[in-house]
Amino acid sequence: MANLLRTIGWEVTVFERARGDLAGRGAGLGIHEELFAVMRRIGIRADDSIGVEVRSRIALDRSGDIICEVPVRGIASAWDRIYRALKDALPAECCRSGMQLERFEQDARNVTAVFADGSRAVGDLLVGADGIRSTVRRLLMPEVEPRYAGYVHWRGVVEEGDAPAALHALIFHHMAFCFAEGEVAFSVPTAPEDDTRQCGRRCQFVWCRPVDYEITLPQMCTDASGRRHGVSIPPPLIRPELISDLREHAEARLAPQIAALVAQAAQPILQAIFDLESPRIAFGKVVLLGDAAFVARPHVGMGVTKAALDAQGLTDALAASGGDLAAALARYDRERRRFGSLVVERGRHLGAYVDAQRSPPGGLQTILREWGAAGVIDGEPISAALA
Ligand SMILES: Cc1cc2nc3c(=O)[nH]c(=O)nc-3n(C[C@H](O)[C@H](O)[C@H](O)COP(=O)(O)OP(=O)(O)OC[C@H]3O[C@@H](n4cnc5c(N)ncnc54)[C@H](O)[C@@H]3O)c2cc1C
């Protein structure tokens, strides 16, 4: 958002509560041409070299045999690659880390952000791009909460040197899926940390498993000392017995190629899946953007691309408004809410394949085309479907 606003002459400051760099935060990332287009607009060289090619999608049965293949090509990148490119494009003086927003005030002239250290910042517009647990959204609409989807994702990254050589041809060039009862797992290649490295390919597994919210999820998010972390837990604190169980279950339930990745991943990540819809995303001089506004289940692979498209939508609305902020924000609210709702609905639709074991018309072929890193509806990019 900050990069795009600067392209239309705005002065921008990013206030981030975390200290230090966020490059180590994520894992593999499915991306879309729309994200590349936004990055190019900022002046970043964004082409296929920012990721690795996925040649096709394959379904494996429990014994590891290929039972279906669809020739859907894609690019898989990595959180660190996209984050680094966007962060480097922003002058360091625009970024203030260790600044936790606590509240804001607005009147007819401006909006003031108030931070945990007591400091204040005054501006024309406050963009609440503060994620799924957004403070800005909670202040505006405390009743709007993320809704648990009924399942979690386990994820893990395996470095090339740790992946069995016999699997390289499959896991570094294809997305490989395995559908177990009420669950789906897949592997996807992940871009190396930077493109100067000659080797360093990585592969990520994602395993979607039903978990009840009231008892099991809080138990899973309890560390070895008995401390409860709510509905998420920092990966290093996940109890070792949970990881051992995961590996045993993978061996018993998944295709051996994917079970091998579960066995090798050094530090699996546990992510409870939620979706979220905001009934409104513009409030005077304050807007919500990205996950703060809408969260779709990850099956559409749209989180980062949607945040970028929201940012582009806001920038375009501001640029076209001739200084009429209210008109720009009304347009932003209308257009991006429509898009957000559609993507959330799409994520629920794909999620239903898992939790209801519902097979779509077209069966496996359809799931392989639509699942994972593809914001598509009936073969068309979601953005085209909305045009
Ligand atoms: C494990 C995992 C894997 C994912 N994989 C994919 C994928 O493959 N493809 C994809 O497109 N998306 C993926 N996503 C989703 C994607 O990361 C998000 O959709 C995307 O990052 C949303 O961007 P955002 O800027 O809206 O929010 P975030 O990236 O959540 O950023 C919000 C920021 O606000 C900061 N913040 C929060 N509260 C405050 C406060 N009060 N004051 C100041 N700062 C604050 C946070 O520290 C954070 O840095 C994944 C997410 C996870 C957790």
Tab-separated table of C-alpha atoms and ligand atoms in Angstrom:
chain	number	residue	atom	x	y	z
A	1	MET	CA	0.000	0.000	0.000
A	2	ALA	CA	2.722	2.421	1.033
A	3	ASN	CA	4.636	1.872	-2.203
A	4	LEU	CA	1.562	2.452	-4.352
A	5	LEU	CA	0.482	5.598	-2.489
A	6	ARG	CA	3.922	7.057	-3.081
A	7	THR	CA	3.466	6.551	-6.848
A	8	ILE	CA	0.575	9.078	-6.738
A	9	GLY	CA	2.468	11.585	-4.631
A	10	TRP	CA	1.285	10.761	-1.114
A	11	GLU	CA	3.620	10.974	1.855
A	12	VAL	CA	3.355	7.709	3.733
A	13	THR	CA	4.526	6.246	7.032
A	14	VAL	CA	4.177	2.549	7.848
A	15	PHE	CA	3.768	1.805	11.564
A	16	GLU	CA	4.538	-1.852	12.316
A	17	ARG	CA	4.223	-3.283	15.800
A	18	ALA	CA	6.883	-5.980	15.270
A	19	ARG	CA	10.508	-5.051	15.708
A	20	GLY	CA	13.007	-6.065	13.074
A	21	ASP	CA	12.542	-7.866	9.839
A	22	LEU	CA	9.501	-9.963	8.912
A	23	ALA	CA	11.182	-11.892	6.103
A	24	GLY	CA	11.475	-15.044	8.214
A	25	ARG	CA	7.779	-15.099	9.035
A	26	GLY	CA	6.332	-17.134	6.203
A	27	ALA	CA	6.840	-20.082	3.954
A	28	GLY	CA	5.841	-20.828	0.382
A	29	LEU	CA	3.471	-18.500	-1.376
A	30	GLY	CA	1.240	-19.114	-4.326
A	31	ILE	CA	1.115	-15.993	-6.469
A	32	HIS	CA	-0.803	-14.668	-9.411
A	33	GLU	CA	-0.101	-12.509	-12.416
A	34	GLU	CA	-2.163	-9.737	-10.777
A	35	LEU	CA	0.418	-9.492	-7.964
A	36	PHE	CA	3.252	-9.205	-10.492
A	37	ALA	CA	1.364	-6.408	-12.254
A	38	VAL	CA	1.033	-4.433	-9.000
A	39	MET	CA	4.727	-4.962	-8.220
A	40	ARG	CA	5.721	-3.721	-11.678
A	41	ARG	CA	3.633	-0.596	-11.141
A	42	ILE	CA	5.780	0.130	-8.104
A	43	GLY	CA	8.915	-0.311	-10.224
A	44	ILE	CA	9.918	-3.758	-9.003
A	45	ARG	CA	11.202	-6.189	-11.601
A	46	ALA	CA	8.636	-8.927	-11.162
A	47	ASP	CA	8.693	-11.839	-13.521
A	48	ASP	CA	8.821	-15.612	-13.290
A	49	SER	CA	12.334	-15.421	-11.775
A	50	ILE	CA	10.748	-14.368	-8.463
A	51	GLY	CA	9.395	-17.885	-8.139
A	52	VAL	CA	9.695	-21.409	-9.416
A	53	GLU	CA	7.645	-22.992	-12.134
A	54	VAL	CA	4.959	-25.536	-11.314
A	55	ARG	CA	4.402	-27.594	-14.463
A	56	SER	CA	1.252	-29.457	-13.545
A	57	ARG	CA	-0.951	-30.700	-10.726
A	58	ILE	CA	-1.021	-34.334	-9.871
A	59	ALA	CA	-3.223	-36.469	-7.603
A	60	LEU	CA	-1.566	-39.432	-5.904
A	61	ASP	CA	-3.371	-42.325	-4.331
A	62	ARG	CA	-2.470	-43.761	-0.957
A	63	SER	CA	0.166	-46.028	-2.493
A	64	GLY	CA	1.774	-43.140	-4.365
A	65	ASP	CA	0.504	-43.904	-7.876
A	66	ILE	CA	-0.552	-40.992	-10.078
A	67	ILE	CA	-4.320	-41.158	-10.580
A	68	CYS	CA	-4.916	-37.812	-12.260
A	69	GLU	CA	-2.860	-34.991	-13.786
A	70	VAL	CA	-3.963	-31.607	-15.099
A	71	PRO	CA	-1.550	-29.383	-17.044
A	72	VAL	CA	-2.073	-26.222	-14.977
A	73	ARG	CA	1.124	-24.202	-15.015
A	74	GLY	CA	1.824	-21.753	-12.203
A	75	ILE	CA	4.487	-19.861	-10.318
A	76	ALA	CA	5.155	-20.579	-6.679
A	77	SER	CA	7.248	-18.077	-4.774
A	78	ALA	CA	8.032	-17.593	-1.110
A	79	TRP	CA	7.020	-15.062	1.513
A	80	ASP	CA	10.591	-13.849	1.971
A	81	ARG	CA	11.005	-13.100	-1.760
A	82	ILE	CA	7.863	-10.975	-2.077
A	83	TYR	CA	8.285	-9.245	1.298
A	84	ARG	CA	11.917	-8.346	0.594
A	85	ALA	CA	11.143	-6.885	-2.853
A	86	LEU	CA	8.328	-4.710	-1.482
A	87	LYS	CA	10.263	-3.633	1.603
A	88	ASP	CA	13.382	-2.711	-0.390
A	89	ALA	CA	11.269	-0.511	-2.671
A	90	LEU	CA	10.218	1.624	0.314
A	91	PRO	CA	12.677	4.213	1.693
A	92	ALA	CA	13.750	3.222	5.217
A	93	GLU	CA	12.560	6.573	6.602
A	94	CYS	CA	8.955	5.616	5.725
A	95	CYS	CA	9.027	2.611	8.092
A	96	ARG	CA	8.620	2.770	11.859
A	97	SER	CA	8.890	-0.601	13.589
A	98	GLY	CA	7.974	-1.371	17.209
A	99	MET	CA	4.919	0.917	16.898
A	100	GLN	CA	1.739	-0.743	18.117
A	101	LEU	CA	-1.426	1.109	17.222
A	102	GLU	CA	-3.844	1.234	20.150
A	103	ARG	CA	-6.577	3.586	18.975
A	104	PHE	CA	-7.333	6.468	16.645
A	105	GLU	CA	-9.343	9.677	16.640
A	106	GLN	CA	-10.787	11.443	13.628
A	107	ASP	CA	-12.587	14.683	12.881
A	108	ALA	CA	-13.487	16.628	9.748
A	109	ARG	CA	-9.852	17.701	9.175
A	110	ASN	CA	-7.687	14.678	9.857
A	111	VAL	CA	-7.133	11.383	11.638
A	112	THR	CA	-4.751	10.724	14.528
A	113	ALA	CA	-3.227	7.338	15.298
A	114	VAL	CA	-2.304	6.739	18.945
A	115	PHE	CA	0.382	4.172	19.771
A	116	ALA	CA	1.168	2.020	22.803
A	117	ASP	CA	4.169	4.198	23.691
A	118	GLY	CA	1.846	7.221	23.886
A	119	SER	CA	3.071	8.815	20.663
A	120	ARG	CA	0.631	10.155	18.069
A	121	ALA	CA	0.718	10.580	14.299
A	122	VAL	CA	-1.644	12.860	12.385
A	123	GLY	CA	-2.589	12.366	8.729
A	124	ASP	CA	-5.269	12.597	6.036
A	125	LEU	CA	-5.945	8.851	5.931
A	126	LEU	CA	-5.385	5.844	8.197
A	127	VAL	CA	-5.110	2.513	6.378
A	128	GLY	CA	-5.759	-0.375	8.755
A	129	ALA	CA	-3.663	-3.093	7.091
A	130	ASP	CA	-3.096	-4.821	10.413
A	131	GLY	CA	-4.057	-8.365	9.569
A	132	ILE	CA	-6.736	-10.855	10.548
A	133	ARG	CA	-6.757	-9.747	14.220
A	134	SER	CA	-6.887	-6.078	13.200
A	135	THR	CA	-7.011	-3.531	16.020
A	136	VAL	CA	-8.466	-0.943	13.649
A	137	ARG	CA	-11.342	-3.285	12.709
A	138	ARG	CA	-11.979	-4.212	16.337
A	139	LEU	CA	-12.270	-0.526	17.242
A	140	LEU	CA	-14.708	0.092	14.397
A	141	MET	CA	-16.721	-3.147	14.432
A	142	PRO	CA	-16.031	-5.218	17.560
A	143	GLU	CA	-18.779	-7.649	16.561
A	144	VAL	CA	-16.978	-8.715	13.356
A	145	GLU	CA	-14.832	-11.744	14.180
A	146	PRO	CA	-12.938	-14.333	12.136
A	147	ARG	CA	-14.973	-17.551	11.753
A	148	TYR	CA	-13.191	-20.849	12.314
A	149	ALA	CA	-13.447	-23.136	9.293
A	150	GLY	CA	-13.337	-26.394	11.264
A	151	TYR	CA	-9.848	-27.415	10.230
A	152	VAL	CA	-6.178	-26.536	10.502
A	153	HIS	CA	-3.301	-26.487	8.072
A	154	TRP	CA	-0.056	-28.097	8.969
A	155	ARG	CA	2.756	-26.768	6.810
A	156	GLY	CA	6.422	-27.476	6.605
A	157	VAL	CA	9.334	-26.632	4.351
A	158	VAL	CA	11.928	-29.185	3.252
A	159	GLU	CA	15.280	-28.067	1.865
A	160	GLU	CA	16.536	-29.763	-1.266
A	161	GLY	CA	19.336	-31.538	0.594
A	162	ASP	CA	16.849	-33.084	3.042
A	163	ALA	CA	14.364	-34.289	0.433
A	164	PRO	CA	14.859	-37.858	-0.815
A	165	ALA	CA	16.580	-37.639	-4.239
A	166	ALA	CA	14.053	-40.051	-5.748
A	167	LEU	CA	11.327	-37.443	-5.145
A	168	HIS	CA	13.066	-34.443	-6.710
A	169	ALA	CA	11.522	-34.814	-10.163
A	170	LEU	CA	8.040	-34.819	-8.652
A	171	ILE	CA	8.207	-32.353	-5.795
A	172	PHE	CA	10.312	-29.605	-7.408
A	173	HIS	CA	8.231	-29.388	-10.599
A	174	HIS	CA	4.639	-30.274	-9.754
A	175	MET	CA	1.978	-29.761	-7.137
A	176	ALA	CA	1.189	-33.235	-5.817
A	177	PHE	CA	-2.092	-33.823	-3.967
A	178	CYS	CA	-3.322	-36.656	-1.822
A	179	PHE	CA	-6.984	-36.839	-0.764
A	180	ALA	CA	-7.485	-38.854	2.411
A	181	GLU	CA	-10.847	-39.213	4.142
A	182	GLY	CA	-11.933	-35.713	5.265
A	183	GLU	CA	-8.433	-34.364	4.626
A	184	VAL	CA	-6.294	-33.106	1.807
A	185	ALA	CA	-2.537	-32.751	1.636
A	186	PHE	CA	-0.350	-31.381	-1.110
A	187	SER	CA	3.228	-30.475	-1.833
A	188	VAL	CA	4.330	-27.424	-3.782
A	189	PRO	CA	7.798	-26.218	-4.815
A	190	THR	CA	8.934	-23.050	-3.052
A	191	ALA	CA	11.332	-20.433	-4.385
A	192	PRO	CA	14.845	-20.297	-2.904
A	193	GLU	CA	15.456	-17.461	-0.472
A	194	ASP	CA	17.089	-15.398	-3.190
A	195	ASP	CA	17.801	-15.844	-6.858
A	196	THR	CA	21.570	-15.525	-6.509
A	197	ARG	CA	21.807	-18.991	-5.007
A	198	GLN	CA	22.728	-21.752	-7.400
A	199	CYS	CA	20.976	-24.396	-5.375
A	200	GLY	CA	18.681	-24.165	-2.394
A	201	ARG	CA	15.428	-25.365	-3.885
A	202	ARG	CA	12.725	-25.886	-1.295
A	203	CYS	CA	9.435	-27.703	-1.206
A	204	GLN	CA	6.494	-27.132	1.096
A	205	PHE	CA	3.811	-29.548	2.262
A	206	VAL	CA	0.391	-28.368	3.367
A	207	TRP	CA	-1.974	-30.758	5.151
A	208	CYS	CA	-5.532	-29.765	5.868
A	209	ARG	CA	-7.018	-31.672	8.854
A	210	PRO	CA	-10.263	-31.255	10.781
A	211	VAL	CA	-9.800	-30.195	14.414
A	212	ASP	CA	-12.524	-29.154	16.870
A	213	TYR	CA	-12.304	-25.587	18.117
A	214	GLU	CA	-13.376	-25.940	21.725
A	215	ILE	CA	-11.051	-28.639	23.059
A	216	THR	CA	-8.501	-30.009	20.609
A	217	LEU	CA	-7.293	-26.758	19.025
A	218	PRO	CA	-6.497	-25.077	22.387
A	219	GLN	CA	-4.746	-28.293	23.453
A	220	MET	CA	-2.652	-28.255	20.302
A	221	CYS	CA	-1.776	-24.620	21.016
A	222	THR	CA	-0.483	-25.422	24.506
A	223	ASP	CA	3.282	-25.620	24.882
A	224	ALA	CA	5.378	-28.168	26.793
A	225	SER	CA	5.334	-26.005	29.945
A	226	GLY	CA	1.501	-26.083	29.926
A	227	ARG	CA	1.142	-22.472	28.783
A	228	ARG	CA	-1.894	-21.975	26.540
A	229	HIS	CA	-1.442	-19.729	23.496
A	230	GLY	CA	-5.055	-19.491	22.327
A	231	VAL	CA	-5.726	-20.621	18.750
A	232	SER	CA	-2.215	-20.240	17.353
A	233	ILE	CA	1.228	-21.131	18.634
A	234	PRO	CA	4.752	-20.067	17.612
A	235	PRO	CA	6.209	-23.028	15.666
A	236	PRO	CA	9.197	-23.616	18.012
A	237	LEU	CA	6.755	-24.106	20.916
A	238	ILE	CA	4.704	-26.863	19.275
A	239	ARG	CA	5.031	-29.922	21.541
A	240	PRO	CA	7.322	-32.611	20.067
A	241	GLU	CA	4.676	-35.318	20.594
A	242	LEU	CA	2.303	-33.452	18.266
A	243	ILE	CA	4.953	-33.517	15.554
A	244	SER	CA	5.586	-37.238	16.149
A	245	ASP	CA	1.809	-37.913	15.883
A	246	LEU	CA	1.658	-35.878	12.713
A	247	ARG	CA	4.438	-37.929	11.150
A	248	GLU	CA	2.842	-41.220	12.189
A	249	HIS	CA	-0.530	-40.195	10.795
A	250	ALA	CA	1.103	-39.030	7.575
A	251	GLU	CA	2.672	-42.428	7.114
A	252	ALA	CA	-0.641	-44.162	7.743
A	253	ARG	CA	-2.878	-41.878	5.671
A	254	LEU	CA	-0.961	-40.071	2.942
A	255	ALA	CA	0.838	-40.989	-0.260
A	256	PRO	CA	4.436	-41.927	0.644
A	257	GLN	CA	5.873	-38.980	-1.332
A	258	ILE	CA	3.999	-36.464	0.820
A	259	ALA	CA	4.506	-38.449	4.043
A	260	ALA	CA	8.266	-38.243	3.341
A	261	LEU	CA	8.045	-34.441	3.313
A	262	VAL	CA	6.086	-34.431	6.574
A	263	ALA	CA	8.839	-36.612	8.056
A	264	GLN	CA	11.637	-34.304	6.859
A	265	ALA	CA	10.223	-30.826	7.527
A	266	ALA	CA	12.387	-29.343	10.258
A	267	GLN	CA	9.832	-27.064	11.873
A	268	PRO	CA	6.179	-27.688	10.990
A	269	ILE	CA	3.812	-24.724	11.355
A	270	LEU	CA	0.269	-25.054	12.701
A	271	GLN	CA	-2.290	-22.625	11.287
A	272	ALA	CA	-5.974	-22.685	12.254
A	273	ILE	CA	-8.069	-21.685	9.243
A	274	PHE	CA	-10.537	-18.824	9.541
A	275	ASP	CA	-12.490	-16.686	7.186
A	276	LEU	CA	-13.674	-13.173	7.746
A	277	GLU	CA	-16.029	-10.761	6.031
A	278	SER	CA	-16.393	-7.084	6.906
A	279	PRO	CA	-19.768	-5.492	6.157
A	280	ARG	CA	-18.015	-2.156	5.589
A	281	ILE	CA	-14.376	-1.179	4.934
A	282	ALA	CA	-14.377	2.655	4.852
A	283	PHE	CA	-15.230	4.819	7.862
A	284	GLY	CA	-14.604	8.527	7.412
A	285	LYS	CA	-10.820	8.849	7.040
A	286	VAL	CA	-10.113	5.241	8.023
A	287	VAL	CA	-10.135	2.187	5.762
A	288	LEU	CA	-9.507	-1.524	6.236
A	289	LEU	CA	-7.329	-3.358	3.745
A	290	GLY	CA	-6.055	-6.906	3.118
A	291	ASP	CA	-6.681	-9.462	5.866
A	292	ALA	CA	-8.035	-6.756	8.171
A	293	ALA	CA	-10.985	-6.427	5.766
A	294	PHE	CA	-11.530	-9.926	4.319
A	295	VAL	CA	-9.833	-13.256	4.847
A	296	ALA	CA	-10.494	-16.087	2.449
A	297	ARG	CA	-9.480	-19.637	3.282
A	298	PRO	CA	-6.071	-20.389	1.823
A	299	HIS	CA	-7.458	-22.800	-0.806
A	300	VAL	CA	-7.792	-19.859	-3.184
A	301	GLY	CA	-4.162	-18.848	-2.550
A	302	MET	CA	-5.177	-15.200	-2.734
A	303	GLY	CA	-4.169	-13.575	0.587
A	304	VAL	CA	-1.167	-11.613	-0.652
A	305	THR	CA	-2.595	-10.949	-4.107
A	306	LYS	CA	-5.861	-9.717	-2.611
A	307	ALA	CA	-4.012	-7.345	-0.272
A	308	ALA	CA	-2.099	-5.981	-3.288
A	309	LEU	CA	-5.303	-5.588	-5.315
A	310	ASP	CA	-7.005	-3.800	-2.410
A	311	ALA	CA	-4.033	-1.430	-2.280
A	312	GLN	CA	-4.262	-0.850	-6.015
A	313	GLY	CA	-8.023	-0.262	-5.778
A	314	LEU	CA	-7.530	2.337	-3.052
A	315	THR	CA	-4.716	4.055	-4.954
A	316	ASP	CA	-6.775	4.217	-8.167
A	317	ALA	CA	-9.814	5.539	-6.318
A	318	LEU	CA	-7.724	8.274	-4.667
A	319	ALA	CA	-5.982	9.197	-7.929
A	320	ALA	CA	-9.262	9.495	-9.814
A	321	SER	CA	-11.143	11.457	-7.160
A	322	GLY	CA	-9.680	14.906	-7.807
A	323	GLY	CA	-9.059	15.338	-4.086
A	324	ASP	CA	-12.554	14.237	-3.011
A	325	LEU	CA	-11.516	11.787	-0.269
A	326	ALA	CA	-15.073	10.819	0.655
A	327	ALA	CA	-15.899	9.897	-2.936
A	328	ALA	CA	-12.658	7.911	-3.285
A	329	LEU	CA	-13.301	5.935	-0.106
A	330	ALA	CA	-16.922	5.271	-1.048
A	331	ARG	CA	-15.708	3.809	-4.337
A	332	TYR	CA	-13.042	1.766	-2.557
A	333	ASP	CA	-15.609	0.415	-0.097
A	334	ARG	CA	-18.010	-0.592	-2.889
A	335	GLU	CA	-15.498	-2.205	-5.226
A	336	ARG	CA	-13.218	-3.984	-2.778
A	337	ARG	CA	-16.057	-5.264	-0.603
A	338	ARG	CA	-17.580	-6.940	-3.630
A	339	PHE	CA	-14.260	-8.555	-4.503
A	340	GLY	CA	-13.550	-9.593	-0.904
A	341	SER	CA	-16.946	-11.256	-0.518
A	342	LEU	CA	-16.494	-13.185	-3.732
A	343	VAL	CA	-13.072	-14.502	-2.732
A	344	VAL	CA	-14.293	-15.499	0.747
A	345	GLU	CA	-17.228	-17.339	-0.801
A	346	ARG	CA	-14.865	-19.093	-3.195
A	347	GLY	CA	-12.665	-20.242	-0.308
A	348	ARG	CA	-15.699	-21.682	1.508
A	349	HIS	CA	-16.816	-23.454	-1.628
A	350	LEU	CA	-13.424	-25.130	-2.077
A	351	GLY	CA	-13.224	-25.898	1.649
A	352	ALA	CA	-16.488	-27.805	1.355
A	353	TYR	CA	-14.684	-30.394	-0.786
A	354	VAL	CA	-12.752	-31.264	2.353
A	355	ASP	CA	-15.104	-30.957	5.266
A	356	ALA	CA	-18.128	-32.477	3.546
A	357	GLN	CA	-16.084	-34.825	1.354
A	358	ARG	CA	-18.158	-33.358	-1.442
A	359	SER	CA	-16.950	-34.149	-4.897
A	360	PRO	CA	-17.491	-31.318	-7.377
A	361	PRO	CA	-18.872	-31.856	-10.866
A	362	GLY	CA	-15.850	-32.968	-12.817
A	363	GLY	CA	-14.386	-34.740	-9.757
A	364	LEU	CA	-10.648	-34.768	-9.187
A	365	GLN	CA	-9.894	-32.811	-12.368
A	366	THR	CA	-11.965	-29.880	-11.082
A	367	ILE	CA	-10.407	-29.924	-7.630
A	368	LEU	CA	-6.905	-30.023	-9.077
A	369	ARG	CA	-7.648	-27.081	-11.350
A	370	GLU	CA	-9.197	-24.912	-8.666
A	371	TRP	CA	-7.488	-25.827	-5.395
A	372	GLY	CA	-4.372	-24.275	-3.982
A	373	ALA	CA	-2.506	-21.463	-5.596
A	374	ALA	CA	-5.202	-20.490	-8.050
A	375	GLY	CA	-7.650	-17.646	-7.726
A	376	VAL	CA	-9.779	-19.061	-10.490
A	377	ILE	CA	-13.440	-19.515	-11.135
A	378	ASP	CA	-14.300	-21.912	-13.920
A	379	GLY	CA	-10.813	-21.569	-15.326
A	380	GLU	CA	-10.832	-17.731	-15.320
A	381	PRO	CA	-8.836	-15.590	-12.860
A	382	ILE	CA	-11.125	-14.236	-10.148
A	383	SER	CA	-10.363	-10.688	-11.258
A	384	ALA	CA	-11.557	-11.530	-14.776
A	385	ALA	CA	-14.676	-13.122	-13.327
A	386	LEU	CA	-15.439	-9.799	-11.664
A	387	ALA	CA	-14.760	-7.597	-14.648
B	1	LIG	C1	1.257	-19.903	7.364
B	1	LIG	C2	0.647	-18.986	6.331
B	1	LIG	C3	0.765	-19.279	4.968
B	1	LIG	C4	0.184	-18.447	3.998
B	1	LIG	N1	0.330	-18.756	2.670
B	1	LIG	C5	-0.184	-17.931	1.725
B	1	LIG	C6	-0.018	-18.189	0.307
B	1	LIG	O1	0.548	-19.198	-0.124
B	1	LIG	N2	-0.512	-17.293	-0.595
B	1	LIG	C7	-1.139	-16.151	-0.179
B	1	LIG	O2	-1.526	-15.346	-1.021
B	1	LIG	N3	-1.318	-15.886	1.135
B	1	LIG	C8	-0.871	-16.738	2.085
B	1	LIG	N4	-1.078	-16.469	3.418
B	1	LIG	C9	-1.900	-15.296	3.772
B	1	LIG	C10	-1.105	-14.021	3.666
B	1	LIG	O3	0.058	-14.102	4.475
B	1	LIG	C11	-2.006	-12.867	4.109
B	1	LIG	O4	-3.217	-12.927	3.416
B	1	LIG	C12	-1.340	-11.550	3.792
B	1	LIG	O5	-0.097	-11.468	4.459
B	1	LIG	C13	-2.249	-10.404	4.235
B	1	LIG	O6	-1.525	-9.225	4.260
B	1	LIG	P1	-1.945	-8.063	5.241
B	1	LIG	O7	-0.935	-6.982	5.017
B	1	LIG	O8	-3.369	-7.736	5.079
B	1	LIG	O9	-1.815	-8.643	6.725
B	1	LIG	P2	-0.533	-9.244	7.439
B	1	LIG	O10	0.436	-9.833	6.476
B	1	LIG	O11	-1.067	-10.098	8.546
B	1	LIG	O12	0.191	-7.969	8.063
B	1	LIG	C14	-0.376	-7.250	9.126
B	1	LIG	C15	0.756	-6.540	9.850
B	1	LIG	O13	0.194	-5.640	10.803
B	1	LIG	C16	0.953	-5.710	11.984
B	1	LIG	N5	0.061	-5.300	13.079
B	1	LIG	C17	-0.987	-5.984	13.595
B	1	LIG	N6	-1.568	-5.269	14.569
B	1	LIG	C18	-0.889	-4.103	14.664
B	1	LIG	C19	-1.033	-2.964	15.484
B	1	LIG	N7	-1.996	-2.852	16.413
B	1	LIG	N8	-0.162	-1.921	15.323
B	1	LIG	C20	0.815	-1.999	14.379
B	1	LIG	N9	0.997	-3.077	13.572
B	1	LIG	C21	0.148	-4.115	13.711
B	1	LIG	C22	1.394	-7.157	12.087
B	1	LIG	O14	2.548	-7.283	12.909
B	1	LIG	C23	1.667	-7.485	10.625
B	1	LIG	O15	2.999	-7.238	10.250
B	1	LIG	C24	-0.533	-17.300	4.398
B	1	LIG	C25	-0.662	-16.997	5.768
B	1	LIG	C26	-0.088	-17.826	6.723
B	1	LIG	C27	-0.253	-17.504	8.200
